[in-house]
CSV table of C-alpha atoms in Angstrom, one decimal:
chain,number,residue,atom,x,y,z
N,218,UNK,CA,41.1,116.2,-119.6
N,219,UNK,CA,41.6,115.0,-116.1
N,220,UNK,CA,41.5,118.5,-114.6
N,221,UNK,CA,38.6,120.8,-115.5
N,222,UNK,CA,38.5,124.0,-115.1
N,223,UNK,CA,37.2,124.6,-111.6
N,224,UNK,CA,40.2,122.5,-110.5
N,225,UNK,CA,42.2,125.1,-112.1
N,226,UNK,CA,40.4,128.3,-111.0
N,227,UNK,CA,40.8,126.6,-107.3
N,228,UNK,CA,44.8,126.5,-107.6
N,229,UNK,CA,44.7,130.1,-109.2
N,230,UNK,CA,42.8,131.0,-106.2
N,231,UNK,CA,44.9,129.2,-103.7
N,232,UNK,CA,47.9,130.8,-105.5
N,233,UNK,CA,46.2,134.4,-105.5
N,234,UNK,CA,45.3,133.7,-101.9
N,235,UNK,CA,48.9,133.3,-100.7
N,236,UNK,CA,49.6,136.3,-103.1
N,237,UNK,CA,46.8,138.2,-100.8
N,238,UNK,CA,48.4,136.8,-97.6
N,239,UNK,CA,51.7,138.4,-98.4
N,240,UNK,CA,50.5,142.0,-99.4
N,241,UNK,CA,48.5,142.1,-96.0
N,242,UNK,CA,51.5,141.0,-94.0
N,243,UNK,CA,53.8,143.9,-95.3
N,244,UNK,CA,51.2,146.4,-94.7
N,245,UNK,CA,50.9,145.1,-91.0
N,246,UNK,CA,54.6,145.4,-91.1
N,247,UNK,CA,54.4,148.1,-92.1
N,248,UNK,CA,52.4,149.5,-89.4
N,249,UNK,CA,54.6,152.5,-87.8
N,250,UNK,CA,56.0,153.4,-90.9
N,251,UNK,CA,55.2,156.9,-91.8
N,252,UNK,CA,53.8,157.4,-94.9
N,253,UNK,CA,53.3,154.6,-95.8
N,254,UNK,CA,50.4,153.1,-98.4
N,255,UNK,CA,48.3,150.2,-98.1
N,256,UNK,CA,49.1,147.5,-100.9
N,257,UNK,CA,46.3,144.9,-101.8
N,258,UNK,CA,45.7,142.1,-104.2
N,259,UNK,CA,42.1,141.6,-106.0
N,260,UNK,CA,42.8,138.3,-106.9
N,261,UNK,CA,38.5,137.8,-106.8
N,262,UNK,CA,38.1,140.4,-109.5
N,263,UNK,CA,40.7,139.3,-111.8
N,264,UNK,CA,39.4,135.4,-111.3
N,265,UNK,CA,35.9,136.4,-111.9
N,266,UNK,CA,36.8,137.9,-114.8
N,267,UNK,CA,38.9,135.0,-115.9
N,268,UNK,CA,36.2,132.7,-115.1
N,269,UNK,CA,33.7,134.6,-117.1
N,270,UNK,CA,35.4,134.8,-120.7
N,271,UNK,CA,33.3,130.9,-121.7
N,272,UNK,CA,35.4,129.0,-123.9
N,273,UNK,CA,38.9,131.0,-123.6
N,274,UNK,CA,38.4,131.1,-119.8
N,275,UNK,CA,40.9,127.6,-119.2
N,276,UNK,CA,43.5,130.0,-121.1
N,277,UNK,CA,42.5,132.9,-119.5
N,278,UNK,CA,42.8,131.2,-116.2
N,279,UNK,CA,46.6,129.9,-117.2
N,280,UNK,CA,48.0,133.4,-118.2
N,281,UNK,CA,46.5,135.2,-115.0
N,282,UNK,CA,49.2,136.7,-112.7
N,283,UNK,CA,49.0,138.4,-109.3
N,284,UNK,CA,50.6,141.7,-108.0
N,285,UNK,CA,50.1,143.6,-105.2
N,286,UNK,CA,48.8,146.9,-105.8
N,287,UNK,CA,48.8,150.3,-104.1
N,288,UNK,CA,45.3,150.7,-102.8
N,289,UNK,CA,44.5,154.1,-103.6
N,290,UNK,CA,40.9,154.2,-102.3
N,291,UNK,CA,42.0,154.0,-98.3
N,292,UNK,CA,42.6,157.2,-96.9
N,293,UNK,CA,45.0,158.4,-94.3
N,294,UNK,CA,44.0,156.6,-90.7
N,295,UNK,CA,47.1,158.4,-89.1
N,296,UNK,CA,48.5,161.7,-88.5
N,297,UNK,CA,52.0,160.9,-90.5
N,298,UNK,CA,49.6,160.0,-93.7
N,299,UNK,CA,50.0,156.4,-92.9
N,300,UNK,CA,47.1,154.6,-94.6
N,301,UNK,CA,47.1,151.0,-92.6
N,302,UNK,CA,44.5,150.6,-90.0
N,303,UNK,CA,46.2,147.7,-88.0
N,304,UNK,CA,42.5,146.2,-87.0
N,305,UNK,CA,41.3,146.2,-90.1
N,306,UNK,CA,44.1,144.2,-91.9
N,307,UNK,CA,44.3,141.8,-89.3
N,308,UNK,CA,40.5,141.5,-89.9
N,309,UNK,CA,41.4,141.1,-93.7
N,310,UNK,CA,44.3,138.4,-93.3
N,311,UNK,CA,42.0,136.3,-90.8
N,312,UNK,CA,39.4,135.9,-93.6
N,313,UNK,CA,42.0,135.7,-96.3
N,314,UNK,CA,43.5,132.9,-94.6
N,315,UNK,CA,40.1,131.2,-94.1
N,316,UNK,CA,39.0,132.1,-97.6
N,317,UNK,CA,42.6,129.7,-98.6
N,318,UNK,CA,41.6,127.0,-96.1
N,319,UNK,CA,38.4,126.8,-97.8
N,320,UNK,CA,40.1,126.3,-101.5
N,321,UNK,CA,42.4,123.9,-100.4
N,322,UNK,CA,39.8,121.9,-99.0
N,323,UNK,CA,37.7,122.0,-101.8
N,324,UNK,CA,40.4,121.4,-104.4
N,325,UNK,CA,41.5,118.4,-101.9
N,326,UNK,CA,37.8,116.6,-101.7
N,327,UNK,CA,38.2,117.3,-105.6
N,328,UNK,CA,41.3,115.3,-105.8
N,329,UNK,CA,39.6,112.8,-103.6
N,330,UNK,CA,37.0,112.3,-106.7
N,331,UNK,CA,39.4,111.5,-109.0
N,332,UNK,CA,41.6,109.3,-106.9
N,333,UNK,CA,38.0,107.5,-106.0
N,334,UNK,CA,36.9,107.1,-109.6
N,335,UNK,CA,40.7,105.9,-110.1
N,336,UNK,CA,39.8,102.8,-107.8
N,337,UNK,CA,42.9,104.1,-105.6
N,338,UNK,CA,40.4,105.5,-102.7
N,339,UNK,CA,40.4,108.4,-101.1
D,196,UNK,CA,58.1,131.1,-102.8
D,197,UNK,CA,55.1,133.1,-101.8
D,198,UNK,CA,54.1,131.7,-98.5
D,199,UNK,CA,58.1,131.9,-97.6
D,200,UNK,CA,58.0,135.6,-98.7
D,201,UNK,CA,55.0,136.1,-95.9
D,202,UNK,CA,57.3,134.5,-93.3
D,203,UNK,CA,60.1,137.1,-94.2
D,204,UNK,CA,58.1,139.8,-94.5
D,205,UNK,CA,56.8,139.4,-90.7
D,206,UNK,CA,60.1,138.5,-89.7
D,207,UNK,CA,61.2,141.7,-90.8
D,208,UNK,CA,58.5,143.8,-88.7
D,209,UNK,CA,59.3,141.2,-85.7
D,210,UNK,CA,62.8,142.8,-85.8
D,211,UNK,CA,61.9,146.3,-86.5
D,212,UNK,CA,59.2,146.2,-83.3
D,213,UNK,CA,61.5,144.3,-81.0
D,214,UNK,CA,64.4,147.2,-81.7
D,215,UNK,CA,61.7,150.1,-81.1
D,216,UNK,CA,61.4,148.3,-77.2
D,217,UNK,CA,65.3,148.2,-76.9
D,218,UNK,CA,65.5,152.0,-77.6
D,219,UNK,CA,62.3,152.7,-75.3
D,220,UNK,CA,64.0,150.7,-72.7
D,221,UNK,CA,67.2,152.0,-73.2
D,222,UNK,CA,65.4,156.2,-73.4
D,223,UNK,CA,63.9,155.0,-69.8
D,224,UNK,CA,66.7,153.9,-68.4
D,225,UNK,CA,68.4,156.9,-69.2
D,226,UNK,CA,65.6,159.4,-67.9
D,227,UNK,CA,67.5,160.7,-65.2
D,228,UNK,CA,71.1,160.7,-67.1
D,229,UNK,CA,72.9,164.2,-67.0
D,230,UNK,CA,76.2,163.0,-68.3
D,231,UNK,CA,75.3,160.8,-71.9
D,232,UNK,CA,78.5,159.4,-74.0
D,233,UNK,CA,79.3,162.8,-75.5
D,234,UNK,CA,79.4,164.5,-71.6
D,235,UNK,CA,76.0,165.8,-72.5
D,236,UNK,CA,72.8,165.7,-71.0
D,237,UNK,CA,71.0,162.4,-72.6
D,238,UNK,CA,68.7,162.6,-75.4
D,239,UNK,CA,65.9,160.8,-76.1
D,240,UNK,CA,66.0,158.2,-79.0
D,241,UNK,CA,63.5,157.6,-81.9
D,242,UNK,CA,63.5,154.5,-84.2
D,243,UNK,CA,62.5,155.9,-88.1
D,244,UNK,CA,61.6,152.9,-89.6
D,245,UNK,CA,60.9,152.4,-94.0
D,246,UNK,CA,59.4,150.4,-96.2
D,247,UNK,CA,62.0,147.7,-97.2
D,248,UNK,CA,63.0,147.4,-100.9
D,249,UNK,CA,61.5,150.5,-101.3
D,250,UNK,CA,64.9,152.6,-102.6
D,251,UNK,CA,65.2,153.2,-106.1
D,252,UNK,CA,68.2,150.5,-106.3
D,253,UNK,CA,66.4,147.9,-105.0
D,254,UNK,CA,63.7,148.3,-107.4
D,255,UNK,CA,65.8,149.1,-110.0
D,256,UNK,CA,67.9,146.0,-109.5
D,257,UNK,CA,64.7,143.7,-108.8
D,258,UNK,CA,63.2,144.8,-111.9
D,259,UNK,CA,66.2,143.7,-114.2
D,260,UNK,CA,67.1,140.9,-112.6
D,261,UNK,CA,63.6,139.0,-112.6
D,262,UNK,CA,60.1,138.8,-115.2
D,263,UNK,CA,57.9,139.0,-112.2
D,264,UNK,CA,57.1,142.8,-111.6
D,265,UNK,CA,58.8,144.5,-108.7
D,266,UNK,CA,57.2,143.7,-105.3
D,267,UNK,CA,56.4,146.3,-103.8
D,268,UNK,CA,55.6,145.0,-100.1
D,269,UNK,CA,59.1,143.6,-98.9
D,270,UNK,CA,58.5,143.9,-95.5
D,271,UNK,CA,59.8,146.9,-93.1
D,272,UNK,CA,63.5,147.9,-92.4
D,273,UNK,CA,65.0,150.4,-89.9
D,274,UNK,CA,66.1,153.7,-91.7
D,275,UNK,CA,68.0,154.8,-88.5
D,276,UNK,CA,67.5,155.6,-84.7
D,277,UNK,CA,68.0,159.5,-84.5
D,278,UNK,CA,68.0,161.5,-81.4
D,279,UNK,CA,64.9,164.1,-80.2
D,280,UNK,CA,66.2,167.3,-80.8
D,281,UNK,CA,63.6,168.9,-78.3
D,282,UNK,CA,65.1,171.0,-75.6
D,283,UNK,CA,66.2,169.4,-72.2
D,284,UNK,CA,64.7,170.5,-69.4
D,285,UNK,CA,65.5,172.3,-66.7
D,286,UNK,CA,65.4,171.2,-63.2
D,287,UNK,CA,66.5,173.2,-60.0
D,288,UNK,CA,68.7,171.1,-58.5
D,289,UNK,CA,71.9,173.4,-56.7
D,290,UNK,CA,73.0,170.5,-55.4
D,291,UNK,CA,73.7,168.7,-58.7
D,292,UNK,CA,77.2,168.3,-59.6
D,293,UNK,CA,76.3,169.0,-63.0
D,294,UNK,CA,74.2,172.3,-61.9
D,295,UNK,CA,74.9,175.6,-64.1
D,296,UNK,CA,75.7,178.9,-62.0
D,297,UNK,CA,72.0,179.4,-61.5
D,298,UNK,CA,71.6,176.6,-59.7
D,299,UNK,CA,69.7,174.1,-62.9
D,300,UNK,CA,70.4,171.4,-64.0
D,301,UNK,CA,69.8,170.2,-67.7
D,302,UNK,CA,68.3,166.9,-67.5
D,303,UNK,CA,67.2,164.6,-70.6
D,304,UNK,CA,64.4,165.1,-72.8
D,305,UNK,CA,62.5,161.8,-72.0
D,306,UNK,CA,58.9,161.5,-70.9
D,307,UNK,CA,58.2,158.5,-69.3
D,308,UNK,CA,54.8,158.5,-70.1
D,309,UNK,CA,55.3,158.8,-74.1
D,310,UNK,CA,57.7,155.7,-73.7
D,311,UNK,CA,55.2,153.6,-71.9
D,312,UNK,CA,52.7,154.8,-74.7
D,313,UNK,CA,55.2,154.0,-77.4
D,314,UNK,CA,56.3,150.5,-75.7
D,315,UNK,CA,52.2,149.6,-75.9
D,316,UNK,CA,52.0,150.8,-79.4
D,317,UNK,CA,55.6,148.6,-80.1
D,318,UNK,CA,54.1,145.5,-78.0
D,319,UNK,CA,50.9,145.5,-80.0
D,320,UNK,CA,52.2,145.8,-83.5
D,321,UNK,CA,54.8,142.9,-82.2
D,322,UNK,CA,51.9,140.6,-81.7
D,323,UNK,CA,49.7,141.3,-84.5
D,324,UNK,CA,52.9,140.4,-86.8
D,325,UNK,CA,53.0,136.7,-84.9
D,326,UNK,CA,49.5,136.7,-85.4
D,327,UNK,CA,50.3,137.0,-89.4
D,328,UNK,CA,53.4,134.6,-89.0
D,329,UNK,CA,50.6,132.1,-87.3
D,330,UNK,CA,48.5,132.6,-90.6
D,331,UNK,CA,51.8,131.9,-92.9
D,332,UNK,CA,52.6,129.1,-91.1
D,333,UNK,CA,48.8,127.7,-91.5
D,334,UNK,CA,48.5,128.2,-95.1
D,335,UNK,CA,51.7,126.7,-95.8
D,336,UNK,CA,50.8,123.6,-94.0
D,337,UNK,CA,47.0,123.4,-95.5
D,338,UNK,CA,48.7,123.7,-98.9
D,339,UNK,CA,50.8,120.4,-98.1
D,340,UNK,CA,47.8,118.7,-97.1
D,341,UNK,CA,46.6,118.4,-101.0
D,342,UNK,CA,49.8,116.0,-101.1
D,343,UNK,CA,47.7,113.6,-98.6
């Protein structure tokens, strides 16, 4: 098989990633809405999990979606019940983004292997 | 289209921000105005802004028309701008044209200093959603650079 499954768990992340990057924009634009609560992916637990299952793990890894969920655990950070703490999500998209950038590059040095062992250099 | 959907969704907050500094522009420019559209005293405008696709319809109709579950952050939309319904106050001013018998003058309900406070708080959320654009932007164009 030419891809293994770290190659596979890398576009899942870089997928889950972008998944991530989307929640954390709507809750910064949702910043001065009142009421309103904080949506978050875990795209890291439901990798790790996906990761972890041995043999079924390349299935596991195909069948895995992402959703943005309500992230009950933050409490109110405003007055109107509002639970996004502008600072703090920025914070969170800054590494999210970062955490992408490093998957990509990974999955592209990856990429860079194959093309190498191909005899079509990198 | 993820990434895309990141773009829209700050695109959406860009417009909501930039509308609550029209209506702070337009409340301080009207401080001092006794005579508004109605013939009243101004009042002072509020933007009330919603989480967008968050009506039952919308997730009604995005849940039927699609296999993906309904997203539930589509960005930010403005529910309405609705006026302050605190009193006006009351200035003695017997030289107004628009003084009562006594001598007062009703003049609009806007503080200058909340404005400038709400025009910060507008400004700042106004960057920190180009700052996310930025990001979009970024990861689309790291994601292309797996094609190299």
């Amino acid at each position: 098989m030419l891809f293994d499954t770290t190659q596979l768990a890398l576009e899942r992340a870089i997928e889950g990633a972008g998944t991530r990057h989307e929640a954390l924009a709507a809750n910064l634009a949702n910043a001065n809405t009142p009421g309103y609560q904080r949506v978050d992916v875990d795209f890291h637990g439901a990798l790790a999990s996906a990761i972890g299952r041995g043999e079924e793990s390349r299935e596991a890894l195909h069948s895995l979606s992402f959703a943005p969920a309500q992230d009950a655990s933050a409490g109110a950070v405003r007055a109107d019940g509002s639970t996004v703490d502008v600072d703090s999500e920025s914070a969170r998209l800054a590494a999210n983004a970062l955490e992408h950038q490093a998957a990509v590059q990974v999955a592209h040095a990856r990429i860079g292997i194959l093309k190498a062992a191909m005899g079509t250099g990198i | 289209m993820s990434l895309f959907g990141g773009l829209e969704i700050s695109a959406s907050a860009l417009t909501a921000e930039r509308l609550r500094m029209d209506v702070v522009a337009e409340n301080l420019a009207n401080a001092q105005t006794t005579r508004g559209a109605d013939g009243q005293p101004y009042r002072r405008k509020e933007v009330v802004l919603q989480e967008r696709g968050g009506s039952f319809g919308a997730s009604l109709s995005a849940a039927m028309n699609s296999s993906r579950p309904p997203s539930q952050g589509g960005g930010v939309e403005v529910a309405g701008v609705v006026e302050d319904q605190t009193p006006l106050k009351r200035v003695y001013d017997p030289g107004h044209p628009d003084a009562d018998a006594d001598g007062y003058v009703a003049m609009p309900n806007v503080d200058t200093v909340t404005e400038m406070v709400d025009l910060i708080g507008a400004q700042r959320a106004y960057e920190a959603n180009v700052t996310a654009m930025q990001a979009s932007k970024q990861m689309f164009a790291r994601t292309l650079e797996l094609l190299r």
